[in-house]
Every structure is written in structure tokens, then in C-alpha cells.
Short mmCIF file of C-alpha atoms and ligand atoms in Angstrom, two decimals:
data_model
loop_
_atom_site.label_atom_id
_atom_site.label_comp_id
_atom_site.label_asym_id
_atom_site.label_seq_id
_atom_site.Cartn_x
_atom_site.Cartn_y
_atom_site.Cartn_z
CA MET A 1 -4.40 0.20 -49.53
CA ILE A 2 -6.16 0.51 -46.12
CA ARG A 3 -2.86 -0.53 -43.57
CA TYR A 4 -5.09 0.20 -40.36
CA ARG A 5 -8.36 -0.87 -39.58
CA ALA A 6 -9.99 -1.78 -36.30
CA ASP A 7 -13.14 -3.54 -35.89
CA VAL A 8 -14.88 -2.70 -32.80
CA HIS A 9 -17.09 -5.18 -30.45
CA VAL A 10 -17.10 -3.28 -27.56
CA ASP A 11 -18.30 0.18 -27.41
CA ASP A 12 -19.35 2.69 -24.74
CA GLY A 13 -23.13 1.15 -25.13
CA ALA A 14 -21.92 -2.45 -24.81
CA LEU A 15 -19.31 -2.00 -22.24
CA LYS A 16 -21.74 -0.17 -20.14
CA SER A 17 -24.74 -2.82 -20.12
CA ALA A 18 -21.91 -5.36 -19.39
CA LEU A 19 -20.42 -3.50 -16.70
CA ALA A 20 -24.11 -2.69 -15.29
CA GLU A 21 -24.67 -6.50 -15.05
CA ASP A 22 -21.54 -7.17 -13.56
CA VAL A 23 -21.74 -4.79 -10.86
CA ARG A 24 -24.85 -5.83 -9.85
CA ARG A 25 -23.95 -9.41 -9.86
CA GLY A 26 -20.66 -8.51 -8.08
CA LEU A 27 -21.43 -6.14 -5.81
CA GLY A 28 -25.19 -7.71 -4.84
CA ALA A 29 -22.95 -10.92 -3.83
CA ARG A 30 -22.37 -11.65 -0.06
CA GLU A 31 -18.74 -11.63 -1.08
CA LYS A 32 -18.37 -8.84 -3.29
CA TRP A 33 -16.08 -9.17 -6.12
CA LEU A 34 -15.67 -7.25 -9.80
CA PRO A 35 -14.38 -8.52 -12.65
CA PRO A 36 -10.60 -7.20 -13.41
CA LYS A 37 -11.55 -6.30 -16.99
CA TYR A 38 -12.93 -2.88 -15.59
CA PHE A 39 -9.19 -1.81 -14.43
CA TYR A 40 -8.66 -0.91 -18.16
CA ASP A 41 -9.82 2.39 -19.12
CA ALA A 42 -7.53 4.77 -20.24
CA ALA A 43 -6.48 6.05 -16.60
CA GLY A 44 -6.24 2.10 -15.77
CA SER A 45 -4.08 1.04 -18.74
CA ALA A 46 -1.58 3.84 -18.22
CA LEU A 47 -1.71 2.81 -14.45
CA PHE A 48 -0.57 -0.58 -15.29
CA GLU A 49 2.07 0.64 -17.45
CA ARG A 50 3.50 2.48 -14.74
CA ILE A 51 3.38 -0.95 -12.73
CA THR A 52 5.24 -2.51 -15.33
CA GLU A 53 8.19 -0.08 -14.68
CA LEU A 54 8.08 -0.53 -10.97
CA PRO A 55 11.11 -2.10 -9.12
CA GLU A 56 8.83 -4.63 -7.62
CA TYR A 57 7.24 -5.83 -10.59
CA TYR A 58 9.64 -8.32 -11.84
CA LEU A 59 7.24 -9.93 -14.83
CA THR A 60 7.23 -7.54 -17.40
CA ARG A 61 10.73 -7.50 -17.38
CA ALA A 62 11.69 -10.65 -16.88
CA GLU A 63 9.35 -11.87 -19.76
CA GLN A 64 10.96 -8.97 -21.99
CA ALA A 65 14.18 -10.52 -21.10
CA LEU A 66 13.19 -13.68 -22.24
CA LEU A 67 11.89 -12.41 -25.50
CA ASP A 68 15.11 -10.52 -26.23
CA ALA A 69 16.85 -14.10 -25.55
CA HIS A 70 14.59 -16.69 -27.39
CA ALA A 71 12.19 -14.85 -29.71
CA THR A 72 14.49 -15.38 -32.79
CA ALA A 73 14.15 -19.31 -31.80
CA ILE A 74 10.49 -19.29 -31.18
CA LEU A 75 9.67 -17.45 -34.17
CA GLY A 76 11.90 -19.60 -36.16
CA GLU A 77 9.57 -22.43 -35.01
CA ALA A 78 6.44 -20.67 -35.89
CA ARG A 79 7.10 -18.73 -38.67
CA PRO A 80 4.13 -16.72 -38.90
CA ALA A 81 2.98 -14.61 -41.71
CA GLU A 82 0.37 -12.81 -38.91
CA ILE A 83 0.46 -12.27 -35.13
CA VAL A 84 -2.69 -12.32 -33.23
CA GLU A 85 -2.04 -10.79 -29.72
CA LEU A 86 -4.64 -11.02 -27.00
CA GLY A 87 -4.99 -8.29 -24.21
CA ALA A 88 -2.30 -6.43 -26.46
CA GLY A 89 -1.75 -2.95 -24.18
CA SER A 90 1.41 -1.35 -25.40
CA PRO A 91 3.12 -2.58 -28.58
CA ALA A 92 6.53 -3.13 -26.28
CA LYS A 93 6.42 -7.04 -26.28
CA VAL A 94 5.08 -7.45 -30.55
CA ARG A 95 8.10 -4.92 -31.06
CA ARG A 96 10.81 -7.73 -29.29
CA LEU A 97 8.74 -10.39 -31.77
CA LEU A 98 9.01 -7.95 -34.86
CA ALA A 99 12.87 -7.44 -34.28
CA ALA A 100 13.53 -11.26 -34.16
CA LEU A 101 11.89 -11.46 -37.66
CA ASN A 102 14.98 -10.33 -38.91
CA GLY A 103 15.48 -10.90 -42.96
CA THR A 104 12.46 -12.59 -43.28
CA GLY A 105 10.94 -9.35 -43.87
CA PRO A 106 7.84 -7.67 -42.43
CA LEU A 107 4.99 -9.43 -40.73
CA ALA A 108 1.92 -9.31 -43.52
CA ARG A 109 -0.14 -9.06 -40.42
CA TYR A 110 -0.80 -7.70 -36.87
CA VAL A 111 -4.11 -7.95 -35.01
CA PRO A 112 -4.51 -6.78 -31.63
CA VAL A 113 -7.01 -7.67 -29.57
CA ASP A 114 -7.94 -5.44 -26.32
CA VAL A 115 -10.99 -4.56 -24.62
CA ASP A 116 -9.50 -1.03 -23.99
CA ALA A 117 -9.63 0.77 -27.24
CA SER A 118 -7.12 3.82 -26.08
CA MET A 119 -3.92 1.79 -26.54
CA LEU A 120 -4.61 -0.04 -29.98
CA GLY A 121 -4.95 2.66 -32.17
CA ARG A 122 -1.48 4.69 -31.17
CA ALA A 123 0.29 1.16 -31.10
CA GLY A 124 -1.08 0.04 -34.18
CA ARG A 125 -0.08 3.26 -36.09
CA ALA A 126 3.21 3.51 -34.11
CA LEU A 127 3.85 -0.34 -35.22
CA LEU A 128 3.51 0.75 -38.84
CA GLY A 129 5.32 3.60 -38.73
CA GLU A 130 8.38 1.38 -37.60
CA GLY A 131 8.08 -0.89 -40.79
CA GLY A 132 7.71 -4.39 -38.86
CA VAL A 133 4.48 -4.76 -40.06
CA ASP A 134 2.61 -4.59 -43.37
CA GLU A 135 -1.07 -4.44 -41.96
CA VAL A 136 -2.61 -3.76 -38.50
CA HIS A 137 -5.94 -5.00 -37.78
CA ALA A 138 -7.10 -4.39 -34.47
CA VAL A 139 -10.07 -5.53 -33.05
CA VAL A 140 -12.06 -4.00 -29.58
CA ALA A 141 -13.37 -7.07 -27.98
CA ASP A 142 -13.57 -8.98 -24.86
CA PHE A 143 -11.22 -12.23 -25.44
CA GLU A 144 -13.51 -14.09 -22.94
CA ARG A 145 -16.50 -13.41 -25.49
CA HIS A 146 -15.49 -12.53 -28.65
CA LEU A 147 -12.54 -14.74 -30.20
CA GLY A 148 -14.74 -15.93 -32.46
CA ARG A 149 -14.67 -12.00 -34.50
CA VAL A 150 -11.06 -12.65 -34.80
CA PRO A 151 -10.29 -12.11 -38.75
CA PRO A 152 -9.75 -15.29 -40.49
CA ALA A 153 -6.35 -15.60 -40.80
CA ALA A 154 -3.99 -14.38 -43.19
CA GLY A 155 -1.48 -17.04 -43.61
CA ARG A 156 0.26 -19.13 -40.78
CA ARG A 157 -0.67 -17.77 -37.49
CA LEU A 158 0.85 -17.00 -34.03
CA VAL A 159 -1.63 -16.32 -31.33
CA ALA A 160 0.17 -14.66 -28.30
CA PHE A 161 -1.17 -14.07 -25.15
CA LEU A 162 1.75 -11.99 -22.64
CA GLY A 163 2.07 -10.80 -19.92
CA SER A 164 0.35 -13.67 -17.49
CA THR A 165 -2.80 -12.23 -18.05
CA LEU A 166 -4.21 -15.42 -18.73
CA GLY A 167 -3.52 -15.70 -14.63
CA ASN A 168 -5.94 -13.25 -14.20
CA LEU A 169 -9.09 -16.01 -15.12
CA ASP A 170 -10.00 -18.66 -12.86
CA ALA A 171 -9.66 -22.10 -13.89
CA THR A 172 -13.46 -22.52 -15.72
CA ALA A 173 -12.58 -19.14 -17.61
CA ARG A 174 -9.04 -20.29 -18.69
CA HIS A 175 -10.18 -23.49 -19.93
CA ALA A 176 -12.93 -22.13 -22.07
CA LEU A 177 -10.39 -18.77 -23.34
CA LEU A 178 -8.13 -21.62 -24.51
CA ARG A 179 -10.18 -23.52 -26.00
CA ASP A 180 -11.34 -20.56 -28.18
CA VAL A 181 -7.82 -20.12 -28.74
CA ARG A 182 -7.40 -23.81 -29.85
CA SER A 183 -10.26 -22.81 -32.85
CA LEU A 184 -8.60 -19.95 -34.04
CA LEU A 185 -5.44 -22.43 -34.82
CA GLY A 186 -5.00 -24.56 -37.89
CA PRO A 187 -2.54 -27.11 -38.69
CA GLY A 188 0.94 -25.33 -38.20
CA ASP A 189 -0.29 -22.34 -36.73
CA HIS A 190 1.40 -21.93 -32.86
CA PHE A 191 0.12 -20.53 -29.49
CA LEU A 192 2.84 -18.29 -27.41
CA LEU A 193 1.82 -17.97 -23.91
CA GLY A 194 3.21 -15.79 -21.24
CA VAL A 195 2.94 -16.97 -17.59
CA ASP A 196 4.13 -16.10 -14.30
CA LEU A 197 5.47 -18.89 -12.06
CA VAL A 198 4.78 -20.04 -8.43
CA LYS A 199 7.98 -18.35 -6.24
CA SER A 200 8.66 -16.85 -3.30
CA PRO A 201 5.63 -15.32 -1.32
CA CYS A 202 7.67 -12.16 -0.35
CA MET A 203 8.64 -11.60 -3.86
CA LEU A 204 4.78 -12.26 -5.24
CA HIS A 205 3.60 -9.84 -2.66
CA ALA A 206 5.53 -7.15 -2.86
CA ALA A 207 4.92 -6.95 -7.03
CA TYR A 208 1.33 -6.75 -5.93
CA ASP A 209 1.78 -4.49 -3.21
CA ASP A 210 4.23 -1.92 -4.07
CA ALA A 211 5.95 0.80 -1.77
CA ALA A 212 5.17 3.63 -4.27
CA GLY A 213 1.22 2.57 -4.17
CA VAL A 214 0.80 2.51 -8.06
CA THR A 215 -0.75 -0.99 -7.74
CA ALA A 216 -3.00 0.67 -4.68
CA ALA A 217 -4.11 3.21 -7.33
CA PHE A 218 -4.51 0.80 -10.23
CA ASN A 219 -7.22 -1.19 -7.61
CA ARG A 220 -8.90 1.90 -6.86
CA ASN A 221 -9.61 2.76 -10.60
CA ILE A 222 -11.93 0.35 -10.66
CA LEU A 223 -14.15 2.13 -8.58
CA HIS A 224 -13.83 5.62 -10.84
CA VAL A 225 -14.76 3.52 -13.65
CA ILE A 226 -18.07 2.27 -12.21
CA ASN A 227 -18.49 5.69 -10.78
CA ARG A 228 -18.18 7.18 -14.43
CA GLY A 229 -20.29 4.04 -16.00
CA LEU A 230 -22.91 3.88 -13.79
CA GLY A 231 -23.41 7.22 -12.09
CA GLY A 232 -21.60 6.05 -8.67
CA ASP A 233 -20.71 7.98 -5.70
CA PHE A 234 -17.80 5.71 -4.49
CA ASP A 235 -15.30 7.90 -2.81
CA ALA A 236 -12.12 5.51 -4.05
CA GLU A 237 -10.07 6.77 -0.88
CA ALA A 238 -12.52 5.09 1.48
CA PHE A 239 -11.11 1.95 0.59
CA GLY A 240 -7.42 0.40 1.07
CA HIS A 241 -5.31 -1.68 -1.02
CA TYR A 242 -4.80 -5.00 0.02
CA ALA A 243 -3.04 -8.01 -1.79
CA ARG A 244 -2.60 -11.64 -0.17
CA TRP A 245 -0.55 -14.52 -1.69
CA ASN A 246 -2.90 -17.67 -1.40
CA ALA A 247 -0.49 -20.74 -1.56
CA GLU A 248 -2.96 -23.24 -1.47
CA GLU A 249 -4.72 -21.54 -4.99
CA ALA A 250 -1.32 -20.71 -6.09
CA ARG A 251 -2.86 -17.17 -6.70
CA VAL A 252 -2.31 -13.61 -5.50
CA GLU A 253 -5.45 -11.89 -4.24
CA MET A 254 -6.14 -8.08 -4.77
CA HIS A 255 -9.03 -6.77 -2.56
CA LEU A 256 -10.25 -3.16 -1.92
CA VAL A 257 -11.13 -2.70 1.94
CA ALA A 258 -13.58 -0.37 3.25
CA ALA A 259 -12.19 2.16 5.96
CA ALA A 260 -15.68 2.57 7.54
CA ASP A 261 -19.07 1.63 7.57
CA HIS A 262 -20.89 3.14 4.66
CA THR A 263 -23.38 3.00 1.58
CA VAL A 264 -22.47 3.77 -2.03
CA CYS A 265 -25.36 4.46 -4.60
CA LEU A 266 -25.48 3.69 -8.11
CA ARG A 267 -27.82 5.72 -9.69
CA ALA A 268 -28.03 4.00 -13.09
CA LEU A 269 -28.85 0.84 -11.33
CA ASP A 270 -31.20 2.13 -8.73
CA MET A 271 -28.72 0.01 -6.25
CA ALA A 272 -27.46 0.82 -2.64
CA VAL A 273 -24.71 -0.96 -1.70
CA ALA A 274 -23.86 -1.38 2.04
CA PHE A 275 -20.28 -1.61 3.32
CA GLU A 276 -18.88 -2.45 6.99
CA THR A 277 -15.83 -1.54 8.22
CA GLY A 278 -13.13 -3.96 7.00
CA GLU A 279 -15.57 -5.61 4.29
CA THR A 280 -13.64 -6.18 1.12
CA ILE A 281 -14.29 -6.30 -2.80
CA TRP A 282 -12.54 -9.00 -4.23
CA THR A 283 -11.26 -7.34 -7.41
CA GLU A 284 -8.54 -10.04 -9.09
CA SER A 285 -6.82 -12.73 -8.77
CA ALA A 286 -3.30 -13.42 -10.47
CA TYR A 287 -2.72 -17.03 -10.50
CA LYS A 288 0.98 -18.42 -10.98
CA PHE A 289 1.84 -21.65 -12.78
CA THR A 290 4.47 -24.53 -12.93
CA ARG A 291 5.68 -26.04 -16.30
CA ALA A 292 3.41 -29.19 -14.86
CA SER A 293 0.19 -27.00 -14.47
CA VAL A 294 0.88 -24.85 -18.05
CA GLU A 295 1.10 -28.59 -19.73
CA ALA A 296 -1.91 -29.86 -18.01
CA MET A 297 -3.78 -26.66 -18.67
CA LEU A 298 -3.07 -26.53 -22.33
CA ASP A 299 -3.13 -30.36 -22.67
CA THR A 300 -7.06 -30.33 -21.43
CA ALA A 301 -7.94 -27.45 -23.69
CA GLY A 302 -6.46 -29.28 -26.92
CA LEU A 303 -2.96 -27.52 -27.11
CA ARG A 304 0.35 -29.55 -26.94
CA LEU A 305 3.16 -27.84 -25.22
CA VAL A 306 6.49 -27.76 -28.16
CA ARG A 307 8.92 -25.39 -26.02
CA TRP A 308 9.21 -24.22 -22.58
CA ASP A 309 11.80 -21.08 -22.43
CA SER A 310 11.71 -19.75 -18.53
CA GLY A 311 13.89 -17.38 -16.44
CA GLY A 312 13.57 -14.49 -13.90
CA GLY A 313 10.54 -16.66 -12.33
CA PHE A 314 8.28 -16.32 -15.97
CA ALA A 315 8.05 -18.58 -18.51
CA LEU A 316 7.14 -18.64 -22.36
CA ALA A 317 5.28 -21.66 -23.26
CA LEU A 318 5.12 -22.38 -27.15
CA ALA A 319 2.00 -24.79 -28.03
CA VAL A 320 0.81 -26.22 -31.22
CA PRO A 321 -2.82 -27.43 -31.70
CA ALA A 322 -2.58 -31.17 -30.65
CA ARG A 323 -3.56 -33.77 -33.29
CA ALA A 324 -7.21 -35.29 -32.72
CA THR A 325 -7.72 -38.32 -30.89
CA ALA A 326 -8.56 -41.19 -33.51
CA ALA A 327 -12.01 -42.27 -32.99
CA VAL A 328 -12.16 -45.22 -31.35
CA PRO A 329 -14.01 -47.50 -33.96
CA HIS A 330 -17.17 -49.04 -32.62
CA ALA A 331 -17.10 -52.90 -32.03
CA ALA A 332 -19.06 -54.70 -35.06
N1 LIG B 1 0.06 -7.44 -22.93
C1 LIG B 1 0.79 -6.46 -22.03
C2 LIG B 1 -0.45 -5.89 -21.03
C3 LIG B 1 -1.14 -6.63 -20.15
S1 LIG B 1 -2.18 -5.82 -19.15
C4 LIG B 1 1.55 -6.93 -21.24
O1 LIG B 1 1.82 -8.01 -21.10
O2 LIG B 1 2.14 -6.13 -20.42
C5 LIG B 1 -3.85 -6.62 -19.68
C6 LIG B 1 -4.22 -5.81 -21.07
O3 LIG B 1 -5.20 -7.15 -21.05
C7 LIG B 1 -4.56 -4.79 -21.01
O4 LIG B 1 -4.70 -3.96 -22.00
C8 LIG B 1 -6.38 -4.90 -20.86
O5 LIG B 1 -6.98 -4.02 -21.32
C9 LIG B 1 -6.77 -6.21 -21.46
N2 LIG B 1 -7.39 -6.92 -21.07
C10 LIG B 1 -8.13 -7.12 -19.90
N3 LIG B 1 -9.39 -8.07 -19.81
C11 LIG B 1 -9.46 -8.11 -21.19
C12 LIG B 1 -10.57 -8.88 -21.62
N4 LIG B 1 -11.63 -9.52 -20.95
N5 LIG B 1 -10.77 -9.09 -23.04
C13 LIG B 1 -9.81 -7.89 -23.81
N6 LIG B 1 -8.87 -7.32 -23.18
C14 LIG B 1 -8.73 -7.65 -21.91
C1 LIG B 2 -2.34 -7.83 -16.53
N1 LIG B 2 -2.37 -8.91 -15.67
C2 LIG B 2 -1.20 -9.91 -15.75
C3 LIG B 2 -1.70 -8.18 -14.19
C4 LIG B 2 -1.14 -9.07 -12.90
O1 LIG B 2 0.03 -9.21 -12.67
O2 LIG B 2 -1.92 -9.87 -12.58
C5 LIG B 2 -2.37 -7.13 -13.54
C6 LIG B 2 -1.91 -6.54 -12.44
N2 LIG B 2 -2.47 -6.11 -11.11
C7 LIG B 2 -1.87 -5.92 -10.24
N3 LIG B 2 -0.82 -5.69 -10.84
C8 LIG B 2 -0.69 -5.75 -11.88
#
């Protein structure tokens, strides 16, 4: 029996053409920007793993503590036969969910979905070796475009989207993604969402501008990804790292700031990009939430909050598909 399989919907070619389109649009704009999904090549994923261990980056520890404290109760409610994990990254968090299945036997199937293939193979095989799951069906895909390609459910399903990665999308993209998640769920299925909460600006700023400079290296990695993918000549060290809390929009904004006037060439696009001193590329937003904002966001996507566990400035929200509203009969 095949216990590990991977479906690749984003191969090198597809990634390159999406990167070309996004970079042309983002760096061609008056206010330059890049989509944060391009942080995550093998080097970017390794840098993110280092971020999760930084003293300032409380998010991962807070979420793991919530999983340790509440996974048994959450899984008792969801009773999944399979877990689909969006933006899975390392297996650290699903391991905590699997550990909480004690007594009910191994999970029938784990379906990690991630745009970076480098983590998925290693993580999947490690989990199979540990015996907590019978089958791993990895999906190398963009969760904003390819959720329709997640294989049909193999039993009661729990879709998990942890780490507050949903917060890296703006409101329109979040809504579209949650609608797609809704369509992955049938009656009895559940959605587990990890969200970072609004808190002190000082804590937020430190989490995205750590003293050791690991977040700065993670931010600059997007320029290395562009150099490799599009024949660029970015000097990543010619850009500073800048993070700021925008209270009005409830988001941390991450930018790369040009240290001097200069021009960058992107050979594959036949494109020259001019930078003035102090000009920025907006590389990421990390939206922060409240219970009310999460409930409202789920509600508009047809999902109903059934459980809320919070602590350490983070929260786990468990939701189910909302019942379709009964059609209002037409007047005779
Ligand atoms: N879930 C892990 C990892 C979070 S890092 C945790 O909570 O610690 C964000 C992960 O999402 C990375 O593994 C990255 O490769 C993935 N990712 C980011 N944008 C994505 C996209 N558009 N489609 C699929 N995966 C994406
Ligand atoms: C993956 N994502 C939730 C991280 C975050 O906190 O927004 C990515 C990150 N960016 C800077 N540090 C970590």
C-alpha cells in the first residue's frame, strides 16, 4: 500500500511564471509591493523556522501551548478521520494534534498543503515513521488558487490553518480563502484556525524586528528568490528591514527600504526597476484579530464559531459550516 504520495500543482515552471507576473505587477507599481508567499523557498522556510524560536516571536510558542492545553478537547469535538493542513510548514503542530488523538488510533490521512515542497516530503515521512497517521497525501499548491484540487475527503475532515498565516492575506483574499475552506467541508466537518490577537504595539513590533536580525534576513530572502527565479541583480544588503504596527488597519507591515538611489535589472522580464533612497517594497502584512473580528470574518464566509481557546495573545478558533439559510418563499 502506498502510504506517502505528493500531488504537485506548483512546480518550478508554474512558480516561475506566477513569480514573473507578480513581480512585474508589484515592482511596476508606484508603491512597490511583493506577495509574501515568495519568502518560502528552502532557505526562507529554514529562516521562518528560526523565527519561531526567537525570544521576541511569541506566536508559535503561544499557539503550541494552546494546542497542548486544548487539542484533546478540540479533537474530541471534531473527531476527524483526516486532517487537511493549509500552509503546513514543519510537522511540529500537527504532531501535537496527533498526540491528542490518543486512544482513538492513528489518523487515516494527513493532507498537508504548502507552496514550498522542501518541507512537505521530510515532514510527511517523519510523521509516517512515528505511526500517528496511516497515509500522507501531500499537496504542493498555492492555497489561494488550488484548494479545489485537495483530494476528496477520506472521512470526517478537520481543515487546520494554524500560525496566523491567514493574517498574511488582506480582507478580500481572506474572504476568498475562507469561502474555499467552506467548500472543503461537509456536514460534521470542522475548521481549526490559529489567529494572532491585537496587543501591545511594543510586543508586536519586537516580534517582527528581532534583535538578532533573523526577520530582516527572512525579509531580504524574497530578493534572493527573485534573483534566482528571474535573473535579477538585487543586492539584498542594499535594503534595510522595516516593520511598523498600523493600528488603524490592525496589521504589522513589513517593508524593504532602499539604502541608496539605484537601479535593479530583471533579465527574464527585460525590466529595469529604479529605486530612490528610502523608497520601500511592501513585502508582508500580518493582520491581528479579536474574537469579534474572527467571528464576523467566519460568518461572512458561511462558517460558525463553535469554540474559542485563547491565551498568550493568541487564539484557536474552531468552526463548522453554517447551516444554509432557508430560502425565503416567493409571495404567491
Ligand atoms: N503552519 C506553520 C508554518 C507557517 S509559515 C506554522 O504555523 O508554524 C507559512 C507557511 O505557509 C509556509 O510553510 C509557506 O510555505 C506556506 N505558504 C505561504 N503562502 C502560501 C500559499 N499562497 N499557498 C500555500 N502555502 C503557502
Ligand atoms: C507565517 N506568518 C504567519 C508569519 C507572520 O507572523 O506573519 C510570517 C512572518 N513574517 C515575519 N515574521 C514571521
